[in-house]
Amino acid sequence: KEIYEEAITLDPKIVMISLGTRPDSLPEDVLDYLEELNTRMPVQVELGLQTIHQSTSDLINRAHDLKTFDDAVLRLHKRGIEVVVHIINGLPTEDKKMMLDTVKHLNTLPIQGIKIHMLHLMEKTKMGYDYIQNPWELLTLEEYVDITTDQLLWLRPDIIVHRVTGDAPEEMLIAPLWTKKKFVVANEIDKRLRKLGLFQGAYYEESKRN
């Protein structure tokens, strides 16, 4: 509370509080405070989902299930708080259909934004260590662009896309090295959408009509 109360008075140019947390770290007293704070300044909560698939979630040690995430979104929505969701493409064992299914599930929830990331393998992490010991095939830039473009086409059109890629600290990044070129990734996704002549939500809207 001390941090947020100070934050909203630091500068009149501050117009929103955005905080990131886990869906299993939102007890009722925290929600009570965020709801009250939201009456004084807009509050946005970023939740890490990464994937809807329990087998992958267990593999990366998320330590919560999909129901916990869904409940967190609904509890925040009930209190009038915006939700932005983080997902990761390229997680071990996941194929394109699984990654698209994650976005399709988010379409059923009252979320306002999404941040899409590529898996970054970094030093001093368990997955990074496992990759060094026994490398597995990662998504290429072309595969990532294809998957992320299709995710955008399936994404509900009212959901704001905050990010279509991300970057890791260069000195810690093991792979994939193409993620260093963040603007290239974003531009390639834009080029593919233009080539297809389509836009966010095109597949979603078509599925609703059929």
Coordinates of N, CA and C in Angstrom, one line a residue:
K1 N 0.8 -1.2 0.0 CA 0.0 0.0 0.0 C 0.9 1.2 0.0
E2 N 1.9 1.2 0.8 CA 2.8 2.4 0.9 C 3.4 2.7 -0.5
I3 N 3.8 1.7 -1.2 CA 4.4 1.9 -2.6 C 3.4 2.5 -3.5
Y4 N 2.1 2.0 -3.5 CA 1.1 2.5 -4.5 C 0.6 3.8 -4.1
E5 N 0.4 4.0 -2.8 CA 0.0 5.3 -2.4 C 1.0 6.4 -2.7
E6 N 2.2 6.1 -2.6 CA 3.3 7.1 -3.0 C 3.3 7.3 -4.5
A7 N 3.1 6.2 -5.2 CA 3.2 6.2 -6.7 C 2.2 7.2 -7.3
I8 N 1.0 7.1 -6.8 CA -0.1 7.9 -7.4 C 0.0 9.4 -7.1
T9 N 1.0 9.8 -6.2 CA 1.2 11.2 -5.9 C 2.5 11.7 -6.4
L10 N 3.3 10.8 -7.0 CA 4.7 11.3 -7.4 C 4.7 12.3 -8.5
D11 N 3.7 12.2 -9.4 CA 3.8 13.1 -10.6 C 2.4 13.1 -11.2
P12 N 1.8 14.3 -11.5 CA 0.5 14.4 -12.0 C 0.4 13.7 -13.4
K13 N 1.5 13.4 -14.1 CA 1.4 12.7 -15.3 C 1.2 11.3 -15.2
I14 N 1.3 10.7 -14.0 CA 1.0 9.3 -13.8 C -0.6 9.2 -13.8
V15 N -1.1 8.4 -14.7 CA -2.5 8.3 -14.9 C -3.1 6.9 -14.7
M16 N -2.2 5.9 -14.4 CA -2.7 4.5 -14.2 C -1.6 3.8 -13.4
I17 N -2.1 2.8 -12.6 CA -1.2 1.9 -11.9 C -1.3 0.5 -12.6
S18 N -0.2 0.0 -13.1 CA -0.2 -1.3 -13.7 C 0.7 -2.2 -12.9
L19 N 0.2 -3.4 -12.4 CA 1.0 -4.2 -11.6 C 0.9 -5.7 -12.1
G20 N 2.0 -6.4 -12.0 CA 2.0 -7.8 -12.5 C 2.1 -8.7 -11.3
T21 N 1.3 -9.8 -11.4 CA 1.3 -10.8 -10.3 C 0.9 -12.2 -10.9
R22 N 0.9 -13.2 -10.0 CA 0.4 -14.5 -10.3 C -1.1 -14.6 -10.0
P23 N -1.8 -15.5 -10.7 CA -3.2 -15.6 -10.4 C -3.5 -16.2 -9.1
D24 N -2.5 -16.9 -8.5 CA -2.7 -17.5 -7.2 C -2.1 -16.6 -6.0
S25 N -1.9 -15.3 -6.4 CA -1.4 -14.4 -5.4 C -2.3 -13.2 -5.2
L26 N -3.6 -13.5 -5.2 CA -4.6 -12.4 -5.1 C -5.6 -12.7 -4.0
P27 N -5.2 -12.6 -2.8 CA -6.2 -12.8 -1.7 C -7.2 -11.7 -1.6
E28 N -8.3 -11.9 -0.9 CA -9.4 -11.0 -0.9 C -9.0 -9.6 -0.4
D29 N -8.1 -9.6 0.6 CA -7.7 -8.2 1.1 C -6.9 -7.4 0.1
V30 N -6.2 -8.1 -0.7 CA -5.5 -7.4 -1.8 C -6.5 -6.9 -2.9
L31 N -7.4 -7.7 -3.2 CA -8.5 -7.3 -4.1 C -9.3 -6.1 -3.6
D32 N -9.6 -6.2 -2.3 CA -10.3 -5.1 -1.7 C -9.6 -3.8 -1.8
Y33 N -8.2 -3.8 -1.6 CA -7.4 -2.6 -1.7 C -7.4 -2.1 -3.2
L34 N -7.2 -3.1 -4.1 CA -7.1 -2.7 -5.5 C -8.4 -2.1 -6.0
E35 N -9.5 -2.6 -5.6 CA -10.8 -2.1 -5.9 C -11.0 -0.7 -5.5
E36 N -10.5 -0.4 -4.2 CA -10.7 0.9 -3.7 C -9.7 1.9 -4.4
L37 N -8.5 1.4 -4.7 CA -7.5 2.2 -5.4 C -8.0 2.6 -6.8
N38 N -8.7 1.6 -7.4 CA -9.3 1.8 -8.7 C -10.3 2.9 -8.8
T39 N -10.9 3.3 -7.7 CA -11.8 4.4 -7.6 C -11.1 5.8 -7.7
R40 N -9.8 5.8 -7.4 CA -9.0 7.0 -7.3 C -8.1 7.1 -8.6
M41 N -7.6 6.0 -9.1 CA -6.8 6.0 -10.3 C -7.0 4.6 -11.0
P42 N -7.1 4.6 -12.3 CA -7.3 3.3 -13.0 C -6.2 2.3 -12.6
V43 N -6.6 1.1 -12.3 CA -5.7 0.0 -12.0 C -5.8 -1.1 -13.0
Q44 N -4.6 -1.6 -13.4 CA -4.6 -2.7 -14.4 C -3.7 -3.8 -13.8
V45 N -4.2 -5.0 -13.9 CA -3.4 -6.1 -13.3 C -3.0 -7.0 -14.5
E46 N -1.7 -7.3 -14.5 CA -1.1 -8.2 -15.5 C -0.9 -9.6 -14.9
L47 N -1.6 -10.6 -15.5 CA -1.5 -12.0 -15.0 C -0.7 -12.9 -15.9
G48 N 0.2 -13.6 -15.4 CA 0.9 -14.6 -16.1 C 0.1 -15.9 -16.3
L49 N -0.2 -16.2 -17.5 CA -0.9 -17.5 -17.7 C 0.1 -18.5 -18.4
Q50 N 0.7 -18.0 -19.5 CA 1.7 -18.7 -20.3 C 1.1 -19.7 -21.2
T51 N 0.3 -20.6 -20.7 CA -0.4 -21.7 -21.4 C -1.6 -22.2 -20.7
I52 N -2.6 -22.7 -21.4 CA -3.8 -23.3 -20.8 C -3.6 -24.8 -20.5
H53 N -2.5 -25.3 -21.0 CA -2.3 -26.8 -21.0 C -1.6 -27.2 -19.7
Q54 N -2.3 -28.1 -18.9 CA -1.8 -28.5 -17.6 C -0.5 -29.2 -17.7
S55 N -0.3 -30.1 -18.8 CA 0.9 -30.8 -18.9 C 2.1 -29.9 -19.1
T56 N 2.0 -28.8 -19.8 CA 3.0 -27.8 -20.0 C 3.2 -27.0 -18.7
S57 N 2.1 -26.6 -18.1 CA 2.2 -25.9 -16.9 C 3.0 -26.7 -15.8
D58 N 2.7 -28.0 -15.7 CA 3.5 -28.8 -14.8 C 4.9 -28.9 -15.1
L59 N 5.2 -29.0 -16.4 CA 6.6 -29.1 -16.9 C 7.4 -27.9 -16.5
I60 N 6.8 -26.7 -16.6 CA 7.5 -25.4 -16.3 C 7.3 -25.0 -14.9
N61 N 6.6 -25.8 -14.1 CA 6.5 -25.6 -12.7 C 5.7 -24.3 -12.3
R62 N 4.6 -24.1 -13.0 CA 3.8 -22.9 -12.7 C 3.1 -23.0 -11.4
A63 N 2.8 -24.3 -10.9 CA 2.3 -24.5 -9.6 C 0.9 -24.0 -9.4
H64 N 0.1 -23.8 -10.5 CA -1.3 -23.5 -10.3 C -2.0 -24.1 -11.6
D65 N -3.3 -24.3 -11.5 CA -4.0 -24.9 -12.6 C -4.8 -23.8 -13.3
L66 N -5.5 -24.1 -14.4 CA -6.2 -23.2 -15.3 C -7.4 -22.6 -14.5
K67 N -8.0 -23.4 -13.7 CA -9.2 -22.9 -12.9 C -8.8 -21.7 -12.0
T68 N -7.6 -21.8 -11.4 CA -7.1 -20.7 -10.6 C -6.9 -19.5 -11.4
F69 N -6.4 -19.6 -12.6 CA -6.3 -18.4 -13.5 C -7.6 -17.8 -13.8
D70 N -8.5 -18.7 -14.3 CA -9.8 -18.2 -14.7 C -10.6 -17.5 -13.6
D71 N -10.5 -18.1 -12.4 CA -11.1 -17.5 -11.2 C -10.5 -16.1 -10.9
A72 N -9.2 -16.0 -11.0 CA -8.6 -14.7 -10.8 C -9.1 -13.6 -11.7
V73 N -9.2 -14.0 -13.0 CA -9.7 -13.1 -14.0 C -11.1 -12.6 -13.7
L74 N -12.0 -13.6 -13.3 CA -13.4 -13.3 -13.0 C -13.5 -12.4 -11.7
R75 N -12.6 -12.7 -10.7 CA -12.7 -11.9 -9.5 C -12.2 -10.5 -9.7
L76 N -11.2 -10.3 -10.6 CA -10.8 -9.0 -10.9 C -11.8 -8.2 -11.7
H77 N -12.4 -8.9 -12.7 CA -13.5 -8.3 -13.5 C -14.7 -7.9 -12.7
K78 N -15.0 -8.7 -11.7 CA -16.2 -8.4 -10.8 C -15.9 -7.1 -10.1
R79 N -14.7 -6.8 -9.8 CA -14.4 -5.5 -9.1 C -14.0 -4.4 -10.1
G80 N -14.2 -4.6 -11.4 CA -14.0 -3.5 -12.3 C -12.5 -3.2 -12.6
I81 N -11.7 -4.2 -12.5 CA -10.2 -4.0 -12.7 C -9.8 -4.6 -14.0
E82 N -9.1 -3.9 -14.8 CA -8.6 -4.4 -16.1 C -7.6 -5.5 -16.0
V83 N -7.7 -6.4 -16.9 CA -6.7 -7.6 -16.9 C -6.0 -7.7 -18.2
V84 N -4.7 -7.8 -18.1 CA -3.8 -8.0 -19.2 C -3.1 -9.4 -19.0
V85 N -3.1 -10.3 -20.0 CA -2.6 -11.6 -19.8 C -1.3 -11.8 -20.6
H86 N -0.4 -12.5 -20.0 CA 0.9 -12.9 -20.6 C 0.8 -14.3 -21.1
I87 N 1.2 -14.6 -22.3 CA 1.3 -16.0 -22.8 C 2.7 -16.2 -23.4
I88 N 3.1 -17.4 -23.5 CA 4.4 -17.7 -24.1 C 4.3 -18.7 -25.2
N89 N 4.8 -18.4 -26.4 CA 4.8 -19.3 -27.5 C 6.2 -20.1 -27.5
G90 N 6.1 -21.3 -28.0 CA 7.4 -22.1 -28.1 C 7.8 -22.9 -26.8
L91 N 6.8 -23.1 -25.9 CA 7.1 -23.9 -24.7 C 7.3 -25.3 -25.1
P92 N 8.2 -26.1 -24.4 CA 8.5 -27.4 -24.7 C 7.2 -28.3 -24.9
T93 N 7.1 -29.1 -25.9 CA 6.1 -30.1 -26.2 C 4.8 -29.5 -26.8
E94 N 4.8 -28.2 -26.9 CA 3.6 -27.5 -27.5 C 3.7 -27.4 -29.0
D95 N 2.6 -27.7 -29.7 CA 2.5 -27.5 -31.1 C 1.6 -26.2 -31.4
K96 N 1.5 -25.9 -32.7 CA 0.7 -24.7 -33.1 C -0.7 -24.8 -32.6
K97 N -1.4 -25.9 -32.7 CA -2.7 -26.0 -32.2 C -2.9 -25.7 -30.8
M98 N -1.9 -26.2 -29.9 CA -2.0 -25.9 -28.5 C -1.9 -24.5 -28.2
M99 N -1.0 -23.8 -29.0 CA -0.8 -22.3 -28.7 C -2.0 -21.5 -29.2
L100 N -2.6 -22.0 -30.3 CA -3.9 -21.3 -30.7 C -5.0 -21.6 -29.7
D101 N -5.0 -22.7 -29.1 CA -6.1 -23.0 -28.1 C -6.0 -22.1 -26.9
T102 N -4.7 -21.8 -26.6 CA -4.6 -20.8 -25.4 C -5.3 -19.5 -25.7
V103 N -5.1 -19.0 -26.9 CA -5.7 -17.7 -27.3 C -7.2 -17.9 -27.4
K104 N -7.7 -19.0 -27.9 CA -9.1 -19.2 -28.1 C -9.8 -19.3 -26.7
H105 N -9.1 -19.8 -25.7 CA -9.6 -19.9 -24.4 C -9.7 -18.4 -23.8
L106 N -8.7 -17.6 -24.0 CA -8.8 -16.3 -23.5 C -9.9 -15.5 -24.1
N107 N -10.4 -15.8 -25.3 CA -11.5 -15.2 -25.9 C -12.8 -15.3 -25.1
T108 N -12.8 -16.4 -24.2 CA -14.0 -16.6 -23.4 C -14.0 -15.9 -22.1
L109 N -12.9 -15.2 -21.8 CA -12.8 -14.5 -20.5 C -12.9 -13.0 -20.7
P110 N -13.3 -12.3 -19.6 CA -13.4 -10.8 -19.7 C -12.1 -10.2 -19.5
I111 N -11.1 -10.3 -20.4 CA -9.8 -9.7 -20.3 C -9.8 -8.5 -21.3
Q112 N -8.9 -7.6 -21.0 CA -8.8 -6.3 -21.9 C -7.6 -6.3 -22.7
G113 N -6.5 -7.1 -22.3 CA -5.3 -7.0 -23.1 C -4.5 -8.3 -23.0
I114 N -3.5 -8.4 -23.9 CA -2.6 -9.6 -24.0 C -1.2 -9.1 -24.4
K115 N -0.3 -9.9 -23.8 CA 1.1 -9.7 -24.2 C 1.6 -11.1 -24.6
I116 N 2.1 -11.2 -25.9 CA 2.6 -12.4 -26.4 C 4.1 -12.5 -26.4
H117 N 4.7 -13.5 -25.9 CA 6.1 -13.7 -25.8 C 6.6 -14.9 -26.5
M118 N 7.8 -14.9 -27.0 CA 8.5 -16.1 -27.4 C 9.3 -16.7 -26.1
L119 N 9.4 -18.0 -26.0 CA 10.2 -18.5 -24.9 C 11.6 -18.1 -25.1
H120 N 12.2 -17.5 -24.0 CA 13.6 -17.2 -23.9 C 14.3 -18.2 -23.0
L121 N 15.3 -18.8 -23.5 CA 16.1 -19.6 -22.6 C 17.3 -18.8 -22.1
M122 N 17.4 -18.7 -20.8 CA 18.4 -17.8 -20.2 C 19.3 -18.5 -19.2
E123 N 20.5 -18.0 -19.1 CA 21.4 -18.5 -18.1 C 20.9 -18.4 -16.7
K124 N 21.3 -19.2 -15.8 CA 21.0 -19.2 -14.4 C 19.5 -19.5 -14.2
T125 N 18.9 -20.3 -15.1 CA 17.5 -20.8 -14.9 C 17.6 -22.3 -15.2
K126 N 16.6 -23.0 -14.6 CA 16.6 -24.5 -14.7 C 16.4 -24.9 -16.2
M127 N 15.4 -24.2 -16.9 CA 15.2 -24.6 -18.3 C 16.4 -24.3 -19.1
G128 N 17.1 -23.2 -18.8 CA 18.3 -22.8 -19.6 C 19.3 -23.9 -19.4
Y129 N 19.5 -24.3 -18.2 CA 20.5 -25.4 -17.8 C 20.1 -26.7 -18.6
D130 N 18.8 -27.0 -18.5 CA 18.4 -28.3 -19.2 C 18.6 -28.2 -20.7
Y131 N 18.4 -27.0 -21.3 CA 18.6 -26.8 -22.7 C 20.1 -27.0 -23.1
I132 N 21.0 -26.5 -22.3 CA 22.4 -26.6 -22.5 C 22.8 -28.1 -22.5
Q133 N 22.2 -28.8 -21.5 CA 22.6 -30.2 -21.3 C 22.0 -31.1 -22.4
N134 N 20.8 -30.7 -22.9 CA 20.1 -31.6 -23.9 C 19.2 -30.7 -24.7
P135 N 19.8 -30.0 -25.7 CA 19.0 -29.0 -26.5 C 17.8 -29.7 -27.2
W136 N 16.8 -28.9 -27.3 CA 15.6 -29.4 -28.1 C 15.3 -28.3 -29.2
E137 N 14.5 -28.7 -30.1 CA 14.2 -27.8 -31.3 C 13.3 -26.7 -30.8
L138 N 13.7 -25.4 -31.1 CA 13.0 -24.2 -30.8 C 12.3 -23.7 -32.0
L139 N 11.3 -22.8 -31.8 CA 10.7 -22.2 -32.9 C 11.6 -21.3 -33.7
T140 N 11.6 -21.4 -35.0 CA 12.3 -20.4 -35.8 C 11.6 -19.1 -35.9
L141 N 12.2 -18.1 -36.4 CA 11.5 -16.8 -36.6 C 10.3 -17.0 -37.4
E142 N 10.4 -17.7 -38.5 CA 9.3 -17.9 -39.5 C 8.2 -18.6 -38.8
E143 N 8.5 -19.7 -38.0 CA 7.4 -20.4 -37.3 C 6.7 -19.5 -36.2
Y144 N 7.5 -18.7 -35.5 CA 6.9 -17.8 -34.5 C 6.0 -16.8 -35.2
V145 N 6.4 -16.2 -36.3 CA 5.6 -15.2 -37.0 C 4.3 -15.9 -37.5
D146 N 4.4 -17.1 -38.0 CA 3.2 -17.8 -38.5 C 2.2 -18.1 -37.4
I147 N 2.7 -18.6 -36.2 CA 1.9 -18.9 -35.1 C 1.2 -17.6 -34.5
T148 N 2.1 -16.6 -34.3 CA 1.6 -15.4 -33.6 C 0.6 -14.7 -34.5
T149 N 0.8 -14.7 -35.8 CA -0.1 -14.1 -36.8 C -1.5 -14.8 -36.7
D150 N -1.5 -16.1 -36.6 CA -2.7 -16.8 -36.5 C -3.4 -16.6 -35.2
Q151 N -2.6 -16.4 -34.1 CA -3.2 -16.1 -32.8 C -3.9 -14.8 -32.9
L152 N -3.3 -13.8 -33.5 CA -4.0 -12.5 -33.7 C -5.2 -12.6 -34.5
L153 N -5.2 -13.4 -35.5 CA -6.4 -13.6 -36.3 C -7.6 -14.3 -35.5
W154 N -7.2 -15.1 -34.6 CA -8.2 -15.8 -33.8 C -8.6 -14.9 -32.5
L155 N -7.8 -13.9 -32.2 CA -8.0 -13.2 -31.0 C -9.2 -12.2 -31.1
R156 N -10.0 -12.2 -30.1 CA -11.2 -11.3 -30.0 C -10.8 -9.9 -30.3
P157 N -11.5 -9.2 -31.3 CA -11.0 -7.9 -31.7 C -11.0 -6.8 -30.7
D158 N -11.7 -6.9 -29.6 CA -11.7 -5.9 -28.6 C -10.5 -6.0 -27.6
I159 N -9.8 -7.1 -27.7 CA -8.7 -7.3 -26.8 C -7.5 -6.5 -27.3
I160 N -6.9 -5.6 -26.5 CA -5.8 -4.8 -26.9 C -4.5 -5.6 -26.9
V161 N -3.7 -5.6 -28.0 CA -2.5 -6.3 -28.0 C -1.4 -5.4 -27.6
H162 N -0.8 -5.6 -26.4 CA 0.2 -4.8 -25.9 C 1.6 -5.2 -26.4
R163 N 1.8 -6.5 -26.8 CA 3.1 -6.9 -27.2 C 3.0 -8.2 -28.0
V164 N 3.8 -8.2 -29.1 CA 3.8 -9.4 -30.0 C 5.1 -10.2 -29.9
T165 N 6.0 -9.6 -29.1 CA 7.3 -10.3 -28.9 C 7.9 -9.6 -27.7
G166 N 9.0 -10.1 -27.2 CA 9.7 -9.5 -26.1 C 11.2 -9.7 -26.3
D167 N 12.0 -9.3 -25.3 CA 13.4 -9.5 -25.3 C 13.9 -9.8 -23.9
A168 N 15.0 -10.6 -23.9 CA 15.7 -10.9 -22.6 C 17.0 -10.2 -22.5
P169 N 17.5 -10.1 -21.3 CA 18.9 -9.4 -21.1 C 19.9 -10.1 -22.0
E170 N 20.5 -9.4 -22.9 CA 21.4 -10.0 -23.9 C 22.5 -10.8 -23.3
E171 N 23.0 -10.4 -22.2 CA 24.1 -11.1 -21.6 C 23.7 -12.5 -21.0
M172 N 22.4 -12.7 -20.8 CA 21.9 -13.9 -20.2 C 21.2 -14.8 -21.2
L173 N 20.9 -14.3 -22.4 CA 20.1 -15.1 -23.4 C 21.0 -16.2 -24.0
I174 N 20.4 -17.4 -23.9 CA 21.1 -18.6 -24.6 C 20.5 -18.8 -26.0
A175 N 19.2 -18.8 -26.1 CA 18.5 -19.0 -27.3 C 17.0 -18.7 -27.1
P176 N 16.3 -18.4 -28.3 CA 16.8 -18.3 -29.7 C 17.4 -16.9 -29.9
L177 N 18.4 -16.8 -30.6 CA 19.1 -15.5 -30.8 C 18.4 -14.6 -31.7
W178 N 17.4 -15.1 -32.5 CA 16.7 -14.2 -33.4 C 15.7 -13.3 -32.5
T179 N 15.5 -13.6 -31.3 CA 14.6 -12.8 -30.5 C 15.3 -11.4 -30.1
K180 N 16.6 -11.3 -30.3 CA 17.2 -10.0 -30.1 C 16.7 -8.9 -31.0
K181 N 16.2 -9.4 -32.2 CA 15.8 -8.4 -33.2 C 14.3 -8.2 -33.1
K182 N 13.9 -7.5 -32.0 CA 12.5 -7.4 -31.6 C 11.7 -6.7 -32.7
F183 N 12.2 -5.6 -33.2 CA 11.5 -4.8 -34.2 C 11.3 -5.6 -35.5
V184 N 12.3 -6.5 -35.9 CA 12.2 -7.3 -37.0 C 11.1 -8.3 -36.9
V185 N 10.9 -8.9 -35.7 CA 9.8 -9.8 -35.4 C 8.5 -9.1 -35.6
A186 N 8.3 -8.0 -35.0 CA 7.1 -7.2 -35.1 C 6.8 -6.9 -36.5
N187 N 7.8 -6.4 -37.2 CA 7.6 -6.0 -38.6 C 7.2 -7.2 -39.5
E188 N 7.8 -8.4 -39.2 CA 7.4 -9.6 -40.0 C 6.0 -10.0 -39.8
I189 N 5.5 -9.9 -38.5 CA 4.1 -10.2 -38.2 C 3.2 -9.2 -39.0
D190 N 3.6 -7.9 -39.0 CA 2.8 -6.9 -39.7 C 2.8 -7.2 -41.2
K191 N 3.9 -7.6 -41.7 CA 4.0 -7.9 -43.2 C 3.1 -9.1 -43.5
R192 N 3.1 -10.1 -42.7 CA 2.3 -11.3 -43.0 C 0.8 -10.9 -42.9
L193 N 0.4 -10.1 -42.0 CA -1.0 -9.7 -41.9 C -1.4 -8.9 -43.2
R194 N -0.5 -8.0 -43.6 CA -0.8 -7.2 -44.8 C -0.9 -8.1 -46.0
K195 N 0.0 -9.1 -46.1 CA 0.0 -10.1 -47.2 C -1.3 -10.9 -47.3
L196 N -1.8 -11.3 -46.1 CA -3.0 -12.0 -46.1 C -4.2 -11.1 -46.3
G197 N -4.0 -9.8 -46.1 CA -5.2 -8.8 -46.2 C -6.1 -9.0 -45.1
L198 N -5.6 -9.4 -43.9 CA -6.5 -9.7 -42.7 C -6.1 -8.8 -41.5
F199 N -6.8 -9.0 -40.5 CA -6.6 -8.1 -39.3 C -7.0 -8.9 -38.0
Q200 N -6.6 -8.3 -36.9 CA -7.0 -9.0 -35.6 C -8.4 -9.3 -35.6
G201 N -8.7 -10.6 -35.2 CA -10.1 -11.0 -35.0 C -10.8 -11.5 -36.2
A202 N -10.1 -11.6 -37.4 CA -10.7 -12.0 -38.6 C -11.3 -13.4 -38.6
Y203 N -10.5 -14.3 -38.1 CA -10.9 -15.7 -37.9 C -12.0 -15.9 -36.8
Y204 N -11.8 -15.1 -35.8 CA -12.8 -15.1 -34.7 C -14.1 -14.7 -35.2
E205 N -14.2 -13.6 -35.9 CA -15.5 -13.1 -36.4 C -16.1 -14.0 -37.4
E206 N -15.3 -14.7 -38.2 CA -15.8 -15.6 -39.2 C -16.4 -16.8 -38.5
S207 N -15.7 -17.3 -37.4 CA -16.2 -18.4 -36.7 C -17.6 -18.1 -36.0
K208 N -17.8 -16.9 -35.7 CA -19.0 -16.5 -35.0 C -20.2 -16.5 -36.1
R209 N -19.8 -16.2 -37.3 CA -20.9 -16.1 -38.4 C -21.3 -17.5 -38.8
N210 N -20.3 -18.5 -38.7 CA -20.6 -19.8 -39.2 C -21.3 -20.7 -38.2

